[in-house]
XYZ file of C-alpha atoms in Angstrom:
429
model
C 7.494 40.768 106.808
C 5.827 38.097 105.391
C 6.037 34.805 107.651
C 7.121 31.130 106.595
C 4.196 30.109 105.876
C 2.429 33.519 104.069
C 5.578 33.290 101.756
C 5.520 29.278 101.117
C 1.728 29.544 100.152
C 2.364 32.601 98.290
C 5.140 30.886 96.302
C 2.763 27.937 95.093
C 0.736 30.478 93.455
C 4.000 31.659 91.277
C 2.564 29.758 88.443
C -0.799 30.402 86.990
C -3.465 28.057 87.429
C -3.455 27.040 83.025
C 0.634 26.115 83.284
C -0.127 24.569 86.991
C -3.008 21.868 84.750
C -0.661 22.097 82.006
C 2.802 20.589 84.570
C -0.179 17.783 85.847
C -1.771 16.857 82.590
C 2.637 16.151 81.400
C 3.402 14.461 84.483
C 0.065 11.904 84.136
C 0.294 11.650 80.202
C 1.588 8.548 78.618
C 1.644 7.904 75.228
C -1.398 5.102 73.979
C -2.284 4.748 77.276
C -3.481 7.977 79.016
C -4.566 10.567 77.093
C -6.595 13.783 77.447
C -8.759 13.359 74.673
C -8.877 10.367 72.085
C -9.671 12.580 69.447
C -6.463 14.316 69.672
C -4.672 11.433 67.687
C -7.285 9.976 65.232
C -6.182 11.797 62.510
C -2.526 11.422 62.878
C -2.720 7.801 63.898
C -5.885 6.246 63.527
C -8.295 4.514 65.285
C -7.264 0.605 66.518
C -7.979 -2.370 68.536
C -4.139 -2.142 70.014
C -3.039 0.739 72.240
C 0.263 2.118 70.629
C 2.027 0.942 74.204
C 2.990 -2.370 74.768
C 0.516 -4.371 76.248
C 3.432 -6.073 78.075
C 4.375 -2.586 79.387
C 0.911 -1.009 80.036
C -0.399 -2.686 83.265
C 3.366 -1.442 84.915
C 2.731 2.263 83.066
C -0.976 2.363 84.425
C 0.076 2.325 87.963
C 3.261 4.616 87.945
C 0.168 7.085 86.496
C -1.857 5.847 89.487
C 0.694 6.096 91.778
C 0.819 9.784 90.461
C -2.364 10.817 90.620
C -2.770 9.685 93.976
C 0.404 11.931 94.860
C -0.494 14.964 93.393
C -3.375 16.453 95.342
C -1.653 15.531 98.323
C 1.318 18.040 98.034
C -0.793 21.180 99.262
C -3.868 22.649 99.773
C -3.463 24.839 96.398
C -2.656 21.663 94.221
C -5.683 19.757 95.347
C -7.485 22.568 94.550
C -6.772 22.618 90.751
C -5.453 19.128 90.046
C -8.570 17.360 91.525
C -11.029 18.978 88.665
C -8.217 18.016 86.094
C -7.623 14.277 87.582
C -11.128 13.521 87.512
C -11.877 13.994 84.315
C -10.510 11.116 83.608
C -11.332 7.785 85.559
C -10.018 3.834 84.666
C -12.150 0.819 85.619
C -10.192 -2.378 85.993
C -10.763 -5.685 87.494
C -8.565 -4.541 90.621
C -11.130 -1.341 91.251
C -14.210 -2.875 91.745
C -16.710 -0.488 90.898
C -18.375 -0.854 94.250
C -15.199 0.356 95.763
C -15.122 3.090 93.159
C -18.772 4.559 93.834
C -17.224 5.579 97.242
C -14.820 8.034 96.468
C -16.762 9.382 93.127
C -19.688 10.053 94.996
C -18.964 11.562 98.443
C -18.126 15.581 98.102
C -14.494 16.660 98.440
C -12.642 16.855 102.037
C -11.401 20.434 100.724
C -14.191 22.664 98.891
C -13.419 22.950 95.791
C -13.466 27.096 94.163
C -17.406 27.165 92.721
C -18.549 23.791 92.778
C -19.817 21.535 95.793
C -21.231 18.592 93.627
C -19.085 15.073 94.095
C -16.330 13.820 92.114
C -18.113 11.816 90.159
C -19.910 14.676 88.359
C -16.226 15.558 87.484
C -15.274 12.671 85.151
C -15.363 12.857 81.450
C -13.458 9.982 80.317
C -13.979 5.701 81.939
C -11.246 3.851 80.641
C -12.569 0.117 80.838
C -10.089 -2.964 81.345
C -11.389 -6.178 81.221
C -8.974 -8.897 82.054
C -10.423 -12.519 80.900
C -7.514 -14.073 82.278
C -9.070 -13.537 85.451
C -12.572 -15.288 84.624
C -14.769 -16.545 85.579
C -14.123 -14.761 88.419
C -13.485 -11.224 88.371
C -12.087 -10.553 91.607
C -11.768 -12.521 95.327
C -14.980 -14.107 95.727
C -16.936 -11.617 93.052
C -19.277 -13.348 90.291
C -19.243 -11.679 87.225
C -23.059 -11.083 87.092
C -22.532 -9.199 90.213
C -19.188 -7.350 88.810
C -21.546 -6.376 85.687
C -24.685 -4.945 88.124
C -21.822 -2.630 89.826
C -20.220 -1.670 87.056
C -24.209 -0.749 85.769
C -24.486 1.073 88.700
C -21.532 3.051 88.490
C -21.340 4.244 84.908
C -25.235 5.064 84.854
C -24.391 7.082 87.821
C -21.644 8.757 85.744
C -24.098 11.439 83.887
C -21.322 13.776 82.578
C -19.149 11.137 80.681
C -18.063 11.588 76.993
C -15.696 9.412 75.871
C -15.676 5.640 76.941
C -13.058 3.990 75.912
C -12.876 -0.355 76.395
C -9.663 -2.714 76.544
C -10.266 -6.527 77.013
C -7.246 -8.431 77.761
C -7.567 -11.952 76.386
C -6.962 -15.093 77.962
C -3.542 -16.935 77.319
C -2.714 -18.370 74.520
C -5.578 -16.774 72.178
C -6.551 -19.521 69.257
C -7.004 -17.533 66.408
C -10.205 -16.898 65.113
C -11.838 -19.031 68.232
C -13.078 -16.748 70.505
C -15.073 -13.686 70.714
C -16.532 -11.170 73.400
C -19.825 -9.413 73.203
C -19.959 -6.087 74.981
C -21.345 -6.402 78.017
C -25.400 -5.165 78.123
C -24.864 -2.947 80.998
C -22.238 -0.919 79.043
C -24.527 -0.172 76.401
C -27.249 0.609 78.768
C -24.855 2.935 80.523
C -23.946 4.314 77.196
C -27.225 4.941 75.851
C -28.193 6.703 79.130
C -25.575 9.878 78.603
C -27.844 10.635 75.488
C -26.056 13.801 74.085
C -23.325 13.655 76.359
C -21.885 10.816 74.621
C -19.006 11.694 71.829
C -16.581 8.914 71.525
C -17.133 5.212 72.330
C -14.002 3.297 71.278
C -13.880 -0.601 71.385
C -9.676 -0.767 71.170
C -10.061 -4.731 71.819
C -10.515 -7.268 68.440
C -12.359 -10.134 70.055
C -14.901 -7.358 70.903
C -18.343 -7.895 69.013
C -21.082 -5.525 68.589
C -24.623 -7.241 68.633
C -27.377 -5.790 66.355
C -29.727 -4.711 68.760
C -26.774 -2.802 70.618
C -25.734 -1.444 67.433
C -29.391 0.189 66.722
C -30.154 1.322 70.355
C -26.701 3.424 70.992
C -26.818 5.066 67.634
C -30.428 5.817 68.454
C -29.541 7.063 71.668
C -26.442 9.356 71.275
C -26.827 11.841 68.359
C -24.035 13.918 69.107
C -21.933 10.386 68.375
C -18.635 11.796 67.001
C -16.613 8.534 67.376
C -17.455 4.712 66.644
C -14.785 2.096 67.099
C -15.075 -1.721 67.100
C -14.160 -4.885 65.178
C -17.064 -5.532 63.627
C -20.490 -3.854 63.945
C -23.259 -6.355 63.055
C -25.877 -3.582 61.966
C -23.661 -1.688 59.492
C -22.331 -4.942 58.342
C -25.929 -6.105 57.525
C -27.084 -2.592 56.607
C -29.537 -2.409 59.322
C -29.061 1.277 59.923
C -29.570 2.404 55.991
C -32.937 3.941 56.520
C -30.823 6.485 58.812
C -28.851 9.236 59.021
C -25.638 9.427 61.631
C -25.148 13.304 61.043
C -22.338 13.828 63.728
C -19.868 10.667 63.258
C -16.716 12.019 61.784
C -14.358 9.301 62.761
C -14.629 5.587 62.736
C -13.108 2.376 62.874
C -14.881 -0.519 61.270
C -13.434 -4.353 59.365
C -16.239 -3.698 56.277
C -19.461 -2.178 56.182
C -22.518 -3.059 53.820
C -22.690 -1.004 50.517
C -26.364 -0.050 51.889
C -24.569 2.193 54.237
C -23.719 4.593 52.008
C -25.775 7.535 53.048
C -25.231 6.953 56.810
C -22.543 8.631 57.554
C -22.400 12.473 55.943
C -19.370 13.834 57.990
C -17.552 10.959 58.255
C -13.685 12.274 58.212
C -11.372 9.307 59.135
C -11.854 6.145 58.363
C -10.066 3.577 60.108
C -10.208 -0.056 58.084
C -9.073 -3.867 59.271
C -8.083 -5.337 55.893
C -6.783 -4.345 52.901
C -8.965 -6.980 50.661
C -11.737 -5.356 51.781
C -11.279 -1.902 49.879
C -11.582 -3.758 46.518
C -14.818 -5.430 47.958
C -18.136 -4.574 45.926
C -19.804 -3.175 48.822
C -16.721 -1.027 50.094
C -16.754 0.367 46.912
C -20.382 1.338 47.094
C -19.728 2.719 50.169
C -16.831 5.219 49.499
C -18.774 6.276 46.858
C -20.979 7.441 49.107
C -18.807 8.619 51.627
C -15.514 8.985 49.911
C -15.721 12.824 48.607
C -15.808 14.075 52.403
C -12.413 11.461 53.858
C -9.932 12.752 54.711
C -7.732 10.004 56.516
C -7.842 6.571 55.461
C -5.950 3.915 57.880
C -5.693 0.563 56.587
C -4.084 -2.420 57.977
C -1.958 -4.075 54.742
C 0.008 -6.749 55.871
C 2.966 -7.711 53.967
C 1.511 -7.199 50.278
C -0.163 -4.391 48.928
C -2.628 -4.495 46.051
C -2.680 -1.654 43.706
C -6.740 -2.595 42.735
C -7.033 -1.130 46.578
C -6.032 1.837 45.924
C -7.076 2.713 42.871
C -10.498 2.370 44.481
C -9.879 5.296 47.142
C -8.188 7.005 44.522
C -10.920 7.118 42.379
C -14.128 7.883 45.489
C -12.083 9.606 47.479
C -10.787 13.147 45.938
C -9.983 15.403 49.280
C -8.283 12.615 50.982
C -4.995 14.316 52.629
C -3.461 11.597 54.967
C -3.059 7.639 54.223
C -1.982 5.280 56.921
C -0.275 2.114 56.709
C -0.554 -0.390 58.999
C 2.621 -2.471 58.587
C 4.444 -5.589 60.490
C 7.706 -4.400 61.203
C 9.857 -6.881 59.672
C 8.450 -6.234 56.207
C 8.924 -2.851 56.561
C 12.691 -3.120 58.241
C 13.789 -6.357 56.663
C 12.505 -8.192 53.764
C 11.239 -7.164 50.209
C 7.732 -8.642 50.099
C 6.269 -5.104 50.900
C 6.295 -3.581 47.550
C 5.277 0.524 46.732
C 3.180 1.738 44.124
C 0.819 4.648 42.849
C -1.417 5.940 45.939
C -3.800 9.026 45.803
C -2.497 12.311 45.779
C -1.885 12.186 49.676
C 0.066 14.655 51.573
C 0.779 12.881 54.341
C 1.694 9.368 54.316
C 2.078 7.479 57.699
C 3.264 4.317 58.694
C 1.748 2.681 61.929
C 4.762 -0.447 62.552
C 3.230 -3.838 64.508
C 5.256 -7.238 65.840
C 3.111 -10.427 64.140
C 2.374 -13.411 66.370
C 5.360 -14.999 64.936
C 7.796 -12.314 66.003
C 6.551 -10.873 69.023
C 10.052 -9.493 70.403
C 11.319 -5.542 68.313
C 13.903 -6.121 65.858
C 17.226 -5.056 67.623
C 19.585 -2.142 65.908
C 22.482 -4.375 64.720
C 20.849 -7.237 63.350
C 18.917 -4.688 61.290
C 22.496 -3.140 59.877
C 23.633 -6.697 59.037
C 20.517 -7.095 56.562
C 20.992 -3.040 55.876
C 16.687 -2.913 56.889
C 17.236 0.990 57.473
C 18.582 1.469 53.898
C 15.691 -0.637 52.386
C 13.106 2.012 53.887
C 14.346 4.834 52.135
C 14.818 2.536 48.901
C 11.230 2.105 48.898
C 10.443 5.692 50.220
C 12.424 6.964 46.869
C 10.758 4.462 45.013
C 7.319 5.192 46.570
C 7.635 9.113 45.317
C 8.842 8.343 41.828
C 5.164 7.158 41.747
C 3.555 9.800 44.096
C 5.297 13.026 43.999
C 2.568 15.097 46.422
C 4.263 13.364 49.540
C 5.741 16.390 51.500
C 5.388 14.361 54.947
C 6.209 10.525 56.499
C 5.788 9.624 59.766
C 6.453 6.647 61.153
C 4.491 5.876 64.015
C 4.660 3.557 67.146
C 8.379 2.824 66.250
C 9.705 0.881 68.899
C 12.837 3.941 70.689
C 15.875 1.049 69.819
C 15.127 2.145 66.512
C 15.527 6.163 66.966
C 18.698 6.627 65.711
C 18.810 4.636 62.919
C 15.531 5.500 61.606
C 16.069 9.481 62.274
C 19.340 9.320 60.244
C 17.506 10.203 56.611
C 19.872 10.335 53.978
C 20.367 14.081 52.363
C 18.474 13.230 49.479
C 15.074 12.312 51.404
C 15.839 15.064 54.448
C 16.090 17.981 51.793
C 12.277 16.236 50.072
C 10.653 15.382 52.962
C 9.653 16.331 56.312
C 9.272 13.150 58.851
C 7.722 12.674 61.701
C 8.101 10.195 64.849
C 6.202 8.677 67.279
C 7.850 6.079 69.451
C 7.047 3.598 71.930
C 9.016 1.663 75.265
């Protein structure tokens, strides 16, 4: 007869290890805040500076995930052995988790030997999220100056040799003065990224304030031959055409404000392109660039504001014959309420997505009652009907980063549309 301890141990192994890993992944996942791989979302959501979750709620979500991650390995030895390699694949570094304090646990051996490995936990790290809160500058933490923080951060990153994803967020001080603030990426981060060499695949800068300096760009592109995702609002070297003599063979996903036409031959494998401004699509430089890369593009994501220009999308239709998905980032009030957002003829794509954001003048989500009074949802269906009359190739409409209070209204699709289109939804709390 089995002893109680033996029965308990056998019970903990009743699921295959792969299923336990999926349980741990589900317990520590929040859309837009914590994901195993940034590339999983690129095709449908594109690459944008802002995270899909609310900035106000994100610290609390992160703290909740951290608490869960801390407690999972403490349940039993089996969970420790299974959860530790998974959980340490991703590490967050913010103002509260000073790099000098993180170095201890990352470079010490596990207290319970992991099967098949005696390496320190830092060897498991595949992704690092850097979250820099400028509102805490010029002092990062109690008695810690910026230079000391960056020195420690650089030492920490350069000691993690297996990183494939670096994701950077910068929280600006309040209030923000429009067009009056920018923030260069710290050289210690670039140096660490370059030291990874062939290991680095994703360098994603989410923050609109961040600027990639020319020397940093050239250094990174020379040092990371397997870079697949490069995302930043403004990359000086690309905008000035500095890399025109190079061919970045590995890059498949990019997010930029604009590009020089002389870069048209730099990205032969670019498949997913995210732009921040609609008017850049019609610029001569962008037309030249698209003539070079457009034949391979599958997804174009673009911020549209309240107005759409047919001329911009005529350029896309002409230069991107293999395009299958378009994602439009639009203000919430334009999509739900007013008549400023007019539809037009799109290239013959199968998927059309809407990323909804709140403008600075309206940071609060629209209430469902307010939408009822203004027939907000009805206007959406009218606009989609109009769009279908111009672009009948559309088969799937995706509402991305929609506030959850809209769930009931946005899923009440009229029968005439429900029978013709598939609808997909990604909600945020």
